[in-house]
Tab-separated table of C-alpha atoms in Angstrom:
chain	number	residue	atom	x	y	z
A	1	UNK	CA	1.397	19.496	10.329
A	2	UNK	CA	2.378	17.520	7.536
A	3	UNK	CA	1.917	13.817	7.790
A	4	UNK	CA	4.449	12.523	5.440
A	5	UNK	CA	7.040	14.807	3.854
A	6	UNK	CA	9.644	14.179	1.243
A	7	UNK	CA	12.509	16.457	0.334
A	8	UNK	CA	13.435	17.402	-2.037
A	9	UNK	CA	10.226	17.649	-4.243
A	10	UNK	CA	12.023	17.909	-7.464
A	11	UNK	CA	15.813	16.561	-8.293
A	12	UNK	CA	17.488	16.927	-11.703
A	13	UNK	CA	21.070	15.343	-12.075
A	14	UNK	CA	23.296	13.975	-14.423
A	15	UNK	CA	23.849	10.289	-15.009
A	16	UNK	CA	26.458	8.660	-12.753
A	17	UNK	CA	25.728	11.256	-9.928
A	18	UNK	CA	24.620	10.015	-6.303
A	19	UNK	CA	21.707	11.326	-4.924
A	20	UNK	CA	19.383	11.242	-1.597
A	21	UNK	CA	15.942	11.549	-0.862
A	22	UNK	CA	14.520	12.006	2.601
A	23	UNK	CA	11.229	11.091	4.305
A	24	UNK	CA	9.955	11.946	7.583
A	25	UNK	CA	6.576	10.905	8.916
A	26	UNK	CA	5.139	12.582	12.247
A	27	UNK	CA	2.218	10.084	12.508
A	28	UNK	CA	3.500	7.678	15.111
A	29	UNK	CA	3.552	4.991	12.667
A	30	UNK	CA	5.860	1.835	12.700
A	31	UNK	CA	6.319	1.026	8.987
A	32	UNK	CA	7.566	3.294	6.130
A	33	UNK	CA	7.798	2.471	2.522
A	34	UNK	CA	9.406	3.577	-0.763
A	35	UNK	CA	7.477	3.568	-4.070
A	36	UNK	CA	8.699	3.983	-7.608
A	37	UNK	CA	6.024	5.791	-10.018
A	38	UNK	CA	7.029	5.476	-13.506
A	39	UNK	CA	6.199	7.490	-16.444
A	40	UNK	CA	2.926	5.407	-17.223
A	41	UNK	CA	1.884	5.854	-13.654
A	42	UNK	CA	2.481	2.138	-12.536
A	43	UNK	CA	2.856	2.301	-8.904
A	44	UNK	CA	5.428	-0.314	-7.312
A	45	UNK	CA	6.790	-1.073	-3.960
A	46	UNK	CA	10.539	-0.921	-3.305
A	47	UNK	CA	11.340	-1.235	0.226
A	48	UNK	CA	9.417	-1.435	3.333
A	49	UNK	CA	10.817	-0.982	6.766
A	50	UNK	CA	9.415	-1.821	10.392
A	51	UNK	CA	10.774	-0.202	13.341
A	52	UNK	CA	14.018	0.454	11.347
A	53	UNK	CA	14.568	-2.918	10.124
A	54	UNK	CA	14.101	-3.843	6.295
A	55	UNK	CA	11.142	-6.313	5.613
A	56	UNK	CA	10.494	-5.924	2.040
A	57	UNK	CA	12.984	-5.452	-0.762
A	58	UNK	CA	11.467	-5.704	-4.353
A	59	UNK	CA	14.230	-6.881	-6.012
A	60	UNK	CA	15.226	-3.471	-6.449
A	61	UNK	CA	19.059	-2.870	-7.909
A	62	UNK	CA	21.579	-2.369	-5.000
A	63	UNK	CA	22.394	1.075	-6.388
A	64	UNK	CA	19.444	1.977	-4.306
A	65	UNK	CA	19.766	1.812	-0.439
A	66	UNK	CA	17.488	2.655	1.817
A	67	UNK	CA	18.384	3.764	5.401
A	68	UNK	CA	16.158	4.216	8.516
A	69	UNK	CA	17.886	6.273	11.175
A	70	UNK	CA	14.862	5.920	13.295
A	71	UNK	CA	11.242	4.820	12.730
A	72	UNK	CA	10.408	8.442	11.791
A	73	UNK	CA	12.535	8.646	9.005
A	74	UNK	CA	13.239	6.520	5.891
A	75	UNK	CA	15.882	7.890	3.351
A	76	UNK	CA	16.983	6.602	0.169
A	77	UNK	CA	20.339	6.787	-1.472
A	78	UNK	CA	20.849	6.313	-5.104
A	79	UNK	CA	24.360	5.410	-6.454
A	80	UNK	CA	25.221	5.666	-10.135
A	81	UNK	CA	21.948	7.145	-11.215
A	82	UNK	CA	20.720	5.701	-14.767
A	83	UNK	CA	18.468	7.444	-17.122
A	84	UNK	CA	15.780	4.490	-16.039
A	85	UNK	CA	15.787	5.792	-12.525
A	86	UNK	CA	13.788	8.799	-13.891
A	87	UNK	CA	10.469	8.502	-11.971
A	88	UNK	CA	8.535	9.995	-9.212
A	89	UNK	CA	9.568	8.294	-5.946
A	90	UNK	CA	7.016	8.339	-2.883
A	91	UNK	CA	7.244	7.766	0.764
A	92	UNK	CA	4.604	6.255	2.716
A	93	UNK	CA	4.113	5.255	6.162
A	94	UNK	CA	1.343	3.136	8.165
A	95	UNK	CA	0.465	1.389	11.406
A	96	UNK	CA	-1.312	-1.286	9.181
A	97	UNK	CA	-0.518	-2.018	5.667
A	98	UNK	CA	-4.020	-1.257	4.439
A	99	UNK	CA	-3.961	2.194	5.566
A	100	UNK	CA	-0.742	3.789	4.182
A	101	UNK	CA	-0.420	7.595	4.007
A	102	UNK	CA	1.742	8.903	1.255
A	103	UNK	CA	4.281	11.642	0.883
A	104	UNK	CA	3.946	14.755	-1.960
A	105	UNK	CA	6.276	12.527	-3.934
A	106	UNK	CA	10.128	13.352	-5.572
A	107	UNK	CA	10.007	13.883	-9.237
A	108	UNK	CA	13.878	12.739	-10.163
A	109	UNK	CA	14.887	13.477	-13.623
A	110	UNK	CA	18.270	11.994	-14.612
A	111	UNK	CA	19.924	13.662	-17.903
B	1	UNK	CA	4.047	-12.013	-8.464
B	2	UNK	CA	0.271	-10.775	-8.156
B	3	UNK	CA	-0.909	-8.368	-10.998
B	4	UNK	CA	-3.968	-6.291	-10.767
B	5	UNK	CA	-5.260	-5.192	-14.357
B	6	UNK	CA	-7.719	-2.061	-14.314
B	7	UNK	CA	-10.068	-0.952	-16.761
B	8	UNK	CA	-10.500	1.521	-18.410
B	9	UNK	CA	-7.280	3.109	-18.649
B	10	UNK	CA	-8.612	6.445	-18.876
B	11	UNK	CA	-12.097	8.149	-19.151
B	12	UNK	CA	-13.198	11.324	-20.068
B	13	UNK	CA	-16.849	12.583	-19.026
B	14	UNK	CA	-19.053	15.359	-18.705
B	15	UNK	CA	-19.937	16.701	-15.225
B	16	UNK	CA	-22.740	15.009	-13.543
B	17	UNK	CA	-22.117	11.479	-15.027
B	18	UNK	CA	-21.776	8.564	-13.244
B	19	UNK	CA	-18.483	6.825	-13.798
B	20	UNK	CA	-17.564	2.831	-13.455
B	21	UNK	CA	-14.210	1.164	-13.265
B	22	UNK	CA	-13.076	-1.718	-12.235
B	23	UNK	CA	-9.935	-4.245	-11.207
B	24	UNK	CA	-9.365	-7.848	-11.561
B	25	UNK	CA	-6.651	-10.169	-10.540
B	26	UNK	CA	-5.470	-13.830	-11.556
B	27	UNK	CA	-5.375	-14.582	-7.815
B	28	UNK	CA	-7.315	-13.983	-4.785
B	29	UNK	CA	-6.904	-10.829	-2.573
B	30	UNK	CA	-8.278	-10.639	0.949
B	31	UNK	CA	-8.216	-7.096	0.996
B	32	UNK	CA	-9.013	-4.509	-1.973
B	33	UNK	CA	-8.339	-0.833	-1.690
B	34	UNK	CA	-9.057	2.072	-3.639
B	35	UNK	CA	-6.744	5.114	-3.826
B	36	UNK	CA	-7.080	8.584	-5.829
B	37	UNK	CA	-3.961	10.531	-6.988
B	38	UNK	CA	-4.528	14.123	-7.774
B	39	UNK	CA	-1.774	15.818	-10.134
B	40	UNK	CA	1.518	16.481	-8.273
B	41	UNK	CA	0.294	14.771	-5.233
B	42	UNK	CA	0.562	11.288	-3.771
B	43	UNK	CA	-2.302	8.624	-3.463
B	44	UNK	CA	-5.070	9.209	-1.060
B	45	UNK	CA	-7.133	6.253	0.562
B	46	UNK	CA	-10.758	6.287	-0.619
B	47	UNK	CA	-12.232	3.039	0.477
B	48	UNK	CA	-11.255	0.003	1.902
B	49	UNK	CA	-12.664	-3.553	1.638
B	50	UNK	CA	-12.349	-6.573	3.642
B	51	UNK	CA	-14.938	-8.981	3.028
B	52	UNK	CA	-16.026	-10.928	-0.485
B	53	UNK	CA	-19.196	-9.160	-1.348
B	54	UNK	CA	-19.072	-6.331	0.750
B	55	UNK	CA	-20.426	-2.829	-0.653
B	56	UNK	CA	-18.961	0.508	0.835
B	57	UNK	CA	-19.449	3.834	0.152
B	58	UNK	CA	-17.902	7.134	0.882
B	59	UNK	CA	-19.979	10.163	-0.172
B	60	UNK	CA	-20.516	9.814	-4.001
B	61	UNK	CA	-18.157	6.884	-4.178
B	62	UNK	CA	-19.099	3.194	-3.721
B	63	UNK	CA	-16.785	0.303	-4.170
B	64	UNK	CA	-17.534	-3.387	-4.241
B	65	UNK	CA	-15.204	-6.723	-3.153
B	66	UNK	CA	-16.025	-9.370	-5.821
B	67	UNK	CA	-17.701	-12.426	-4.693
B	68	UNK	CA	-14.774	-14.363	-6.152
B	69	UNK	CA	-12.068	-12.187	-4.360
B	70	UNK	CA	-10.343	-11.600	-7.718
B	71	UNK	CA	-12.133	-8.223	-8.528
B	72	UNK	CA	-13.636	-5.106	-7.443
B	73	UNK	CA	-15.058	-2.009	-8.788
B	74	UNK	CA	-15.436	1.566	-7.840
B	75	UNK	CA	-18.605	4.051	-8.832
B	76	UNK	CA	-18.282	7.569	-8.765
B	77	UNK	CA	-21.937	9.256	-9.033
B	78	UNK	CA	-22.733	12.648	-10.458
B	79	UNK	CA	-18.925	13.278	-11.334
B	80	UNK	CA	-17.684	16.917	-10.477
B	81	UNK	CA	-14.517	18.774	-11.764
B	82	UNK	CA	-12.833	17.908	-8.690
B	83	UNK	CA	-13.040	13.829	-9.237
B	84	UNK	CA	-10.291	14.542	-11.934
B	85	UNK	CA	-7.159	12.257	-10.980
B	86	UNK	CA	-6.010	8.904	-11.332
B	87	UNK	CA	-7.994	6.006	-9.337
B	88	UNK	CA	-5.664	3.175	-8.395
B	89	UNK	CA	-7.158	-0.234	-6.964
B	90	UNK	CA	-4.803	-1.800	-4.792
B	91	UNK	CA	-4.839	-5.585	-2.867
B	92	UNK	CA	-3.040	-6.791	-0.276
B	93	UNK	CA	-0.814	-9.503	-0.624
B	94	UNK	CA	-0.757	-12.800	0.954
B	95	UNK	CA	1.651	-12.386	3.476
B	96	UNK	CA	-0.234	-9.121	4.563
B	97	UNK	CA	2.785	-6.853	4.375
B	98	UNK	CA	2.493	-5.590	0.860
B	99	UNK	CA	0.375	-3.622	-1.361
B	100	UNK	CA	0.091	-4.387	-5.069
B	101	UNK	CA	-1.201	-1.316	-7.355
B	102	UNK	CA	-3.396	-1.787	-10.599
B	103	UNK	CA	-2.308	0.279	-13.260
B	104	UNK	CA	-4.619	3.282	-12.611
B	105	UNK	CA	-7.630	4.561	-14.412
B	106	UNK	CA	-7.313	8.150	-15.556
B	107	UNK	CA	-10.577	10.411	-14.984
B	108	UNK	CA	-11.078	13.476	-16.716
B	109	UNK	CA	-14.289	15.436	-16.347
B	110	UNK	CA	-15.556	18.206	-18.494
B	111	UNK	CA	-17.540	20.847	-16.807
């Protein structure tokens, strides 16, 4: 009965590879988000989707492409991975922006 | 864009002590939020503040929304080991559709 789940929990890959992270929420929320947390723990919004439509794109490189097949899922595909992409990626969902529920995070390590 | 500055960056205290941390911004926020992130987990909402001057408690936690709407503080009374984690302040942007996070305060509690 996990509220917001992400897979995988850990992802180790080589530079230049393409990888995807999946997120699912069972809370019935309309809005989902992707955040990036760097090694200094700064947490920054990347994307936000409302009912499968992109509403926020915070100047993220176009190597990052979110996809929302339905409002319960928001996946993140990353092309041509770079060293600087290493971080923890958090998915979140909410009905109102002030009550966001975060997933457990995906730790991406690019070698 | 809007930025939030949190201080202190880290604190190491003795169990039973009270803790205070704050968050300031160069611009006005209409809503302030405080989150806690446990190691290896996503942030969890602790307290939400909606009105300037508002003082809100959640158990041993108390937070206040500054009168100028450019700051907020969080107090933890009688700290216990499970208070360990990173505490983030966050504000909702003017468009009301995005959270901006502070850099976090890392709290360590010595039993």
